[in-house]
Structures are given as structure tokens and as C-alpha cells.
PDB file of N, CA and C in Angstrom:
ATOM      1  N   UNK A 244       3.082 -18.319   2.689  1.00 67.00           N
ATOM      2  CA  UNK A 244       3.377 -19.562   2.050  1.00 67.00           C
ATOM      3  C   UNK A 244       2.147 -20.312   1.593  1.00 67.00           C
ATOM      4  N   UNK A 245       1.386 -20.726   2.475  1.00 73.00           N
ATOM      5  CA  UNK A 245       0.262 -21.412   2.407  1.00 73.00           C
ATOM      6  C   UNK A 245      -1.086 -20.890   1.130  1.00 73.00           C
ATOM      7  N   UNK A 246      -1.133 -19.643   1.395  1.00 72.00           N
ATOM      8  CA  UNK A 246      -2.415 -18.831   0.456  1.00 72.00           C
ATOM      9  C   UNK A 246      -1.943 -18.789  -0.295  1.00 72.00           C
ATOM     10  N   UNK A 247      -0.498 -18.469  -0.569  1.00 78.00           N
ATOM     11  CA  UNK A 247       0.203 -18.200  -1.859  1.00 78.00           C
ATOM     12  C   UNK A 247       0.206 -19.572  -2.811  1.00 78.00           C
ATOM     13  N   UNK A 248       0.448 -20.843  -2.217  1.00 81.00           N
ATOM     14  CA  UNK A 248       0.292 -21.983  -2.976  1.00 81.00           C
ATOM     15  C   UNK A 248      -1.142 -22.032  -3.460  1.00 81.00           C
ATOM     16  N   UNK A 249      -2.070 -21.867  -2.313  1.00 82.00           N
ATOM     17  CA  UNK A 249      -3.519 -22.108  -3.018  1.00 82.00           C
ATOM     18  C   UNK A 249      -4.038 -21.157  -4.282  1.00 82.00           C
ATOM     19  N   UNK A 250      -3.749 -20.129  -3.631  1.00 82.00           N
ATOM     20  CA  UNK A 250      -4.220 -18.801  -4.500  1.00 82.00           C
ATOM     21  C   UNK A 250      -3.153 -18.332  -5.555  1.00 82.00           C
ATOM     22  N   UNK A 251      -2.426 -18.470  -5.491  1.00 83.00           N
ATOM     23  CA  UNK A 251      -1.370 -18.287  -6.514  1.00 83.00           C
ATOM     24  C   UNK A 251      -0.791 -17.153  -6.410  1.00 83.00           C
ATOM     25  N   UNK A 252      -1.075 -15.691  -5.325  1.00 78.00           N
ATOM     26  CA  UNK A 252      -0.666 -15.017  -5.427  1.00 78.00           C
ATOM     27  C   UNK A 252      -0.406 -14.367  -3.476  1.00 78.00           C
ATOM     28  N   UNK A 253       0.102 -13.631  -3.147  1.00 70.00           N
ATOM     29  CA  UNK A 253       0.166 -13.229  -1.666  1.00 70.00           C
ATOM     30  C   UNK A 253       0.125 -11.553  -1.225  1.00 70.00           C
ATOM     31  N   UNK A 254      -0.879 -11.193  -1.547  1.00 70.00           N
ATOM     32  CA  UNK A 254      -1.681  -9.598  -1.228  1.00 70.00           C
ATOM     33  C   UNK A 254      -1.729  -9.543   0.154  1.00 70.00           C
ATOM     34  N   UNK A 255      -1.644  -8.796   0.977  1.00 64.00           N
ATOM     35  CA  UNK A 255      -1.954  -8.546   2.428  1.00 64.00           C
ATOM     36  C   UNK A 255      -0.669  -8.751   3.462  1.00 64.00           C
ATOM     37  N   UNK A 256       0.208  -8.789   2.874  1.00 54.00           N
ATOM     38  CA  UNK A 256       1.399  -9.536   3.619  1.00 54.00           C
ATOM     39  C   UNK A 256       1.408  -8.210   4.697  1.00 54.00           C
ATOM     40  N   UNK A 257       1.586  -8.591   6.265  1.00 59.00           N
ATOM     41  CA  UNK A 257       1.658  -7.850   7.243  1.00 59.00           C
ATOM     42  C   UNK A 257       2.906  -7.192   7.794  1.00 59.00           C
ATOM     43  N   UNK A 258       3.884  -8.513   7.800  1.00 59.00           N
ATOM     44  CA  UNK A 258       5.157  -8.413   8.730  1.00 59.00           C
ATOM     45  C   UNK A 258       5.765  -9.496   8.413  1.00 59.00           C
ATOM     46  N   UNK A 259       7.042  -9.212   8.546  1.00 64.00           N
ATOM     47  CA  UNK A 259       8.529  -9.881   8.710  1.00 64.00           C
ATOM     48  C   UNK A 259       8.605 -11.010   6.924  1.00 64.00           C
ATOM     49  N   UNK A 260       7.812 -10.776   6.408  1.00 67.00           N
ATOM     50  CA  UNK A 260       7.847 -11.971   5.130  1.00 67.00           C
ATOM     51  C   UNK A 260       9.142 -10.910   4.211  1.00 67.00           C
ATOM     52  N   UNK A 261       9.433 -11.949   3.584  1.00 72.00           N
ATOM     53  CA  UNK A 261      10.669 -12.251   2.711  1.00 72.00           C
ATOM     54  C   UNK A 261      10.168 -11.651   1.180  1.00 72.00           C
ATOM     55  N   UNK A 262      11.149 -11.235   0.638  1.00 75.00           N
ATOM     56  CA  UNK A 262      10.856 -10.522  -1.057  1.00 75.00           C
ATOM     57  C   UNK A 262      10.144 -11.084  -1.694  1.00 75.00           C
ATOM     58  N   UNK A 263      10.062 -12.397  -2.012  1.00 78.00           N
ATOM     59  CA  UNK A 263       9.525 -13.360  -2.567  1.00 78.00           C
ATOM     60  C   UNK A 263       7.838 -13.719  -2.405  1.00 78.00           C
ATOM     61  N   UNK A 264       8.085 -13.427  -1.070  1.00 72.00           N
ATOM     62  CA  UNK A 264       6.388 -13.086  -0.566  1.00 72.00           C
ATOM     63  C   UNK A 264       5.891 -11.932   0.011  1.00 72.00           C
ATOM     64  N   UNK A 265       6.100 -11.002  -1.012  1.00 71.00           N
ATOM     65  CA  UNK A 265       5.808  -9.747  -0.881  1.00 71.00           C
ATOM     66  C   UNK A 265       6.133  -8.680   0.535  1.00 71.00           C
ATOM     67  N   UNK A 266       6.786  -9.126   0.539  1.00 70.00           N
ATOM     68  CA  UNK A 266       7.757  -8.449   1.800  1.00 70.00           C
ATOM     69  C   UNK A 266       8.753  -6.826   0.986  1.00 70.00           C
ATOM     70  N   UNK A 267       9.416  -6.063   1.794  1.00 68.00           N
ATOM     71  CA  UNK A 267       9.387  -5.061   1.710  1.00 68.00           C
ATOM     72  C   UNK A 267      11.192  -5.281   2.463  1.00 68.00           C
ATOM     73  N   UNK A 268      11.927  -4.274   1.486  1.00 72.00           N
ATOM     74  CA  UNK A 268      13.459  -3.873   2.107  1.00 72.00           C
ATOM     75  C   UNK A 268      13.327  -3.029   3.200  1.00 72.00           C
ATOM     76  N   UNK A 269      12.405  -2.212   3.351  1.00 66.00           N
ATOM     77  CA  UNK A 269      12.211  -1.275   4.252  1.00 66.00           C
ATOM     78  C   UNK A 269      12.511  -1.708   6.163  1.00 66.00           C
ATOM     79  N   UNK A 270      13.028  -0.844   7.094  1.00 65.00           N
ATOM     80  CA  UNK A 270      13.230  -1.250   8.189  1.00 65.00           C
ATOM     81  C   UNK A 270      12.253  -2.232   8.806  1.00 65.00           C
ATOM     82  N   UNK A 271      12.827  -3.428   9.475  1.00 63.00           N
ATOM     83  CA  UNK A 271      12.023  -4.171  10.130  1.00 63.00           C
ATOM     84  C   UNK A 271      10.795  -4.003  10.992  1.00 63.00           C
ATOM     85  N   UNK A 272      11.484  -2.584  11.669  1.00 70.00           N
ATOM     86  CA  UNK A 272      10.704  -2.115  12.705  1.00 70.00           C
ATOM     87  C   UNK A 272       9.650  -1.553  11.979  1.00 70.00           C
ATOM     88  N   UNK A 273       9.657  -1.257  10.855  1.00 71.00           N
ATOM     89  CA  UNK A 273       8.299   0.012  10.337  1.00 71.00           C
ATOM     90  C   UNK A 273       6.866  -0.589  10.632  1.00 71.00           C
ATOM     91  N   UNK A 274       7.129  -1.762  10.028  1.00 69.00           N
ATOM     92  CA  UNK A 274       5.986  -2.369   9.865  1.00 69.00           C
ATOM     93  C   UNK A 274       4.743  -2.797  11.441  1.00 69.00           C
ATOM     94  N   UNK A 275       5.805  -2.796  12.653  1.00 76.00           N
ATOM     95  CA  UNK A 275       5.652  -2.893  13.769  1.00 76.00           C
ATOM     96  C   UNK A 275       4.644  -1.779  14.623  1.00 76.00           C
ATOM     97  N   UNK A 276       5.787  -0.579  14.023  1.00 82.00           N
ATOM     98  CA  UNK A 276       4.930   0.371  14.501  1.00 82.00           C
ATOM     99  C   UNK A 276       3.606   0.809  13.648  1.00 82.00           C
ATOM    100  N   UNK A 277       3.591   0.706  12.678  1.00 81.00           N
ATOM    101  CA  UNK A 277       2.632   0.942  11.921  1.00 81.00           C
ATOM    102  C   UNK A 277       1.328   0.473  12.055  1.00 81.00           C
ATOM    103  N   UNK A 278       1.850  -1.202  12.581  1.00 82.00           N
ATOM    104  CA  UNK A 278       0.285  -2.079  13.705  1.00 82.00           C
ATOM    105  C   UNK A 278      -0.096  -1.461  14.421  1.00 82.00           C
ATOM    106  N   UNK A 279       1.330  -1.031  15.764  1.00 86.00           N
ATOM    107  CA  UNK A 279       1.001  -0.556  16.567  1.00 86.00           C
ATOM    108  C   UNK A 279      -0.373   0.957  16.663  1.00 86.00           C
ATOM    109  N   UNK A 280       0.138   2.042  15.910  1.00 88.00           N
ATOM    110  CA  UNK A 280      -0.630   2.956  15.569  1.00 88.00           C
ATOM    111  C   UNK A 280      -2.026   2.743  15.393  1.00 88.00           C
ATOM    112  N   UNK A 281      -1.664   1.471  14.375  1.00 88.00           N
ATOM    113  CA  UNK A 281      -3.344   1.253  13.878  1.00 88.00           C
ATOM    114  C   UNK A 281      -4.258   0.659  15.012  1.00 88.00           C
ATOM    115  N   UNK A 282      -3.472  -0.276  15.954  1.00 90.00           N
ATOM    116  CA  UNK A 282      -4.045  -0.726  16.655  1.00 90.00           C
ATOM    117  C   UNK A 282      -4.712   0.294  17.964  1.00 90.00           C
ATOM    118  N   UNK A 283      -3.755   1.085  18.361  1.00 92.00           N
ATOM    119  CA  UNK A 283      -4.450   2.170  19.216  1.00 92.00           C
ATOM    120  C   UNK A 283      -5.142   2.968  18.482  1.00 92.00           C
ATOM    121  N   UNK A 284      -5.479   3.534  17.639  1.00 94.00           N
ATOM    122  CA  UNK A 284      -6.527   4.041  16.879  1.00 94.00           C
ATOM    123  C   UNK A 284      -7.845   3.107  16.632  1.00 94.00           C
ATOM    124  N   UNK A 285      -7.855   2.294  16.535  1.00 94.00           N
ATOM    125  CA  UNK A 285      -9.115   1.403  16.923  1.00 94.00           C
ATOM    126  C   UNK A 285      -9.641   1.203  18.068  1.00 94.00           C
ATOM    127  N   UNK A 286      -8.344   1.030  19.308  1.00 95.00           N
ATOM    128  CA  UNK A 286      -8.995   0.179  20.431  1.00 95.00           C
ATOM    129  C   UNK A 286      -9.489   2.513  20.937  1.00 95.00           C
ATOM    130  N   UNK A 287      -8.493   3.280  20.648  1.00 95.00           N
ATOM    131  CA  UNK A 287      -9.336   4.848  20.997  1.00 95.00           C
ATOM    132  C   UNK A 287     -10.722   4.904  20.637  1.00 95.00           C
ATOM    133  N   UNK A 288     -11.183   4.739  18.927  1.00 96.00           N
ATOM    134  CA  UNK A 288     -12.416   4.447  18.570  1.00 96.00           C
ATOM    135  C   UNK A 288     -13.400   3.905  19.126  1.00 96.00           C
ATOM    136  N   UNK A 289     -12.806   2.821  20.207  1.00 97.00           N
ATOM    137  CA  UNK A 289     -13.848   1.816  20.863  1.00 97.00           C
ATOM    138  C   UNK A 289     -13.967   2.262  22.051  1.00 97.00           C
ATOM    139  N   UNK A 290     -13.161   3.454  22.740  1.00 97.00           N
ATOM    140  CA  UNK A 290     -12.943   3.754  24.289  1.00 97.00           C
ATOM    141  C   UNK A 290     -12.229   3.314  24.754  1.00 97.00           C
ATOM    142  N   UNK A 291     -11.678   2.404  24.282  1.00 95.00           N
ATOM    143  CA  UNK A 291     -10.183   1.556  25.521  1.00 95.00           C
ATOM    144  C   UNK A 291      -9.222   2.087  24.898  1.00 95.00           C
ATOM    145  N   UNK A 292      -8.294   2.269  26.032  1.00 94.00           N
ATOM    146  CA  UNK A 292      -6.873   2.845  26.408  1.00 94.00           C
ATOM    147  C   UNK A 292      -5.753   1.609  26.308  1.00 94.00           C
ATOM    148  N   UNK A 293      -4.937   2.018  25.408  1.00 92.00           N
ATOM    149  CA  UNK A 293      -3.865   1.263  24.907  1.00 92.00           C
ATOM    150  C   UNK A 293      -2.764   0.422  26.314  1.00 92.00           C
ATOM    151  N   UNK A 294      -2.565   1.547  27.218  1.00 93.00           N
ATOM    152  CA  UNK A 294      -1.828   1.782  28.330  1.00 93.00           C
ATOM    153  C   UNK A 294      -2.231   0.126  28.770  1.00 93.00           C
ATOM    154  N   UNK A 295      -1.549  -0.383  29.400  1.00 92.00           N
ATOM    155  CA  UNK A 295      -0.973  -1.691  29.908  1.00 92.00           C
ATOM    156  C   UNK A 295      -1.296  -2.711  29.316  1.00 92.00           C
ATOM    157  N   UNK A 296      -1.876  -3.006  28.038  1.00 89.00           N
ATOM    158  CA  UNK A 296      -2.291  -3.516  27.638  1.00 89.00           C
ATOM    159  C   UNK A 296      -1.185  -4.503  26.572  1.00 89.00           C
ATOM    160  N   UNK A 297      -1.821  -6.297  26.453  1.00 88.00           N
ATOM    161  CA  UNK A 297      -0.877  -6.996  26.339  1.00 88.00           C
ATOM    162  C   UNK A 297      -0.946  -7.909  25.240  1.00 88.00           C
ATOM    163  N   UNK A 298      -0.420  -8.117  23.979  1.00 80.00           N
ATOM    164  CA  UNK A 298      -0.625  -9.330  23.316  1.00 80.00           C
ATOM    165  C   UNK A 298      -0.177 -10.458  23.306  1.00 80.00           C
ATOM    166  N   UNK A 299      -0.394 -11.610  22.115  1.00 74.00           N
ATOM    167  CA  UNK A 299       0.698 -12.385  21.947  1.00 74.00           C
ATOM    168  C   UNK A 299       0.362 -13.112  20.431  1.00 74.00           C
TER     169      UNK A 299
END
């Protein structure tokens, strides 16, 4: 919402956004796991282990 007013346009959209802001019909969940992946592939890169590990 916000970048899109300033900038006029909304590139990078991550998750859960709406058609309008470049959001995607595709399953809700895809986009989820797709963090997920990326995110353990980085924290592997760095040596840390995904396993109990917690966000928010």
C-alpha cells in the first residue's frame, strides 16, 4: 500500500497481497513455503540448523 502510493508502482510483493498489489491467484501456501526453503538455505550457508528454530 504504502510504497505503492509513494512510488507509484509495487515490485517485490512477498506474501498474502491482493491482485491489485501484485499478488498472485496461486495457492496461499506457495508463497510460505517458498520463504521457508529460502530461508533454510541461507541460515545452511551460514552453519545454523533450521531445527527448533522460531520467528515472528
Amino acid at each position: 500500500g504504502q510504497y505503492k502510493r509513494i512510488r507509484g508502482c509495487y515490485e517485490g510483493v512477498l506474501t498474502g497481497k491482493g491482485l491489485s498489489y501484485g499478488g498472485s491467484l496461486a495457492r496461499t501456501q506457495a508463497t510460505g513455503y517458498g520463504l521457508l526453503y529460502l530461508t533454510n538455505a541461507l541460515l545452511k550457508d551460514h552453519g545454523i540448523d533450521i531445527a527448533g528454530k522460531t520467528c515472528a
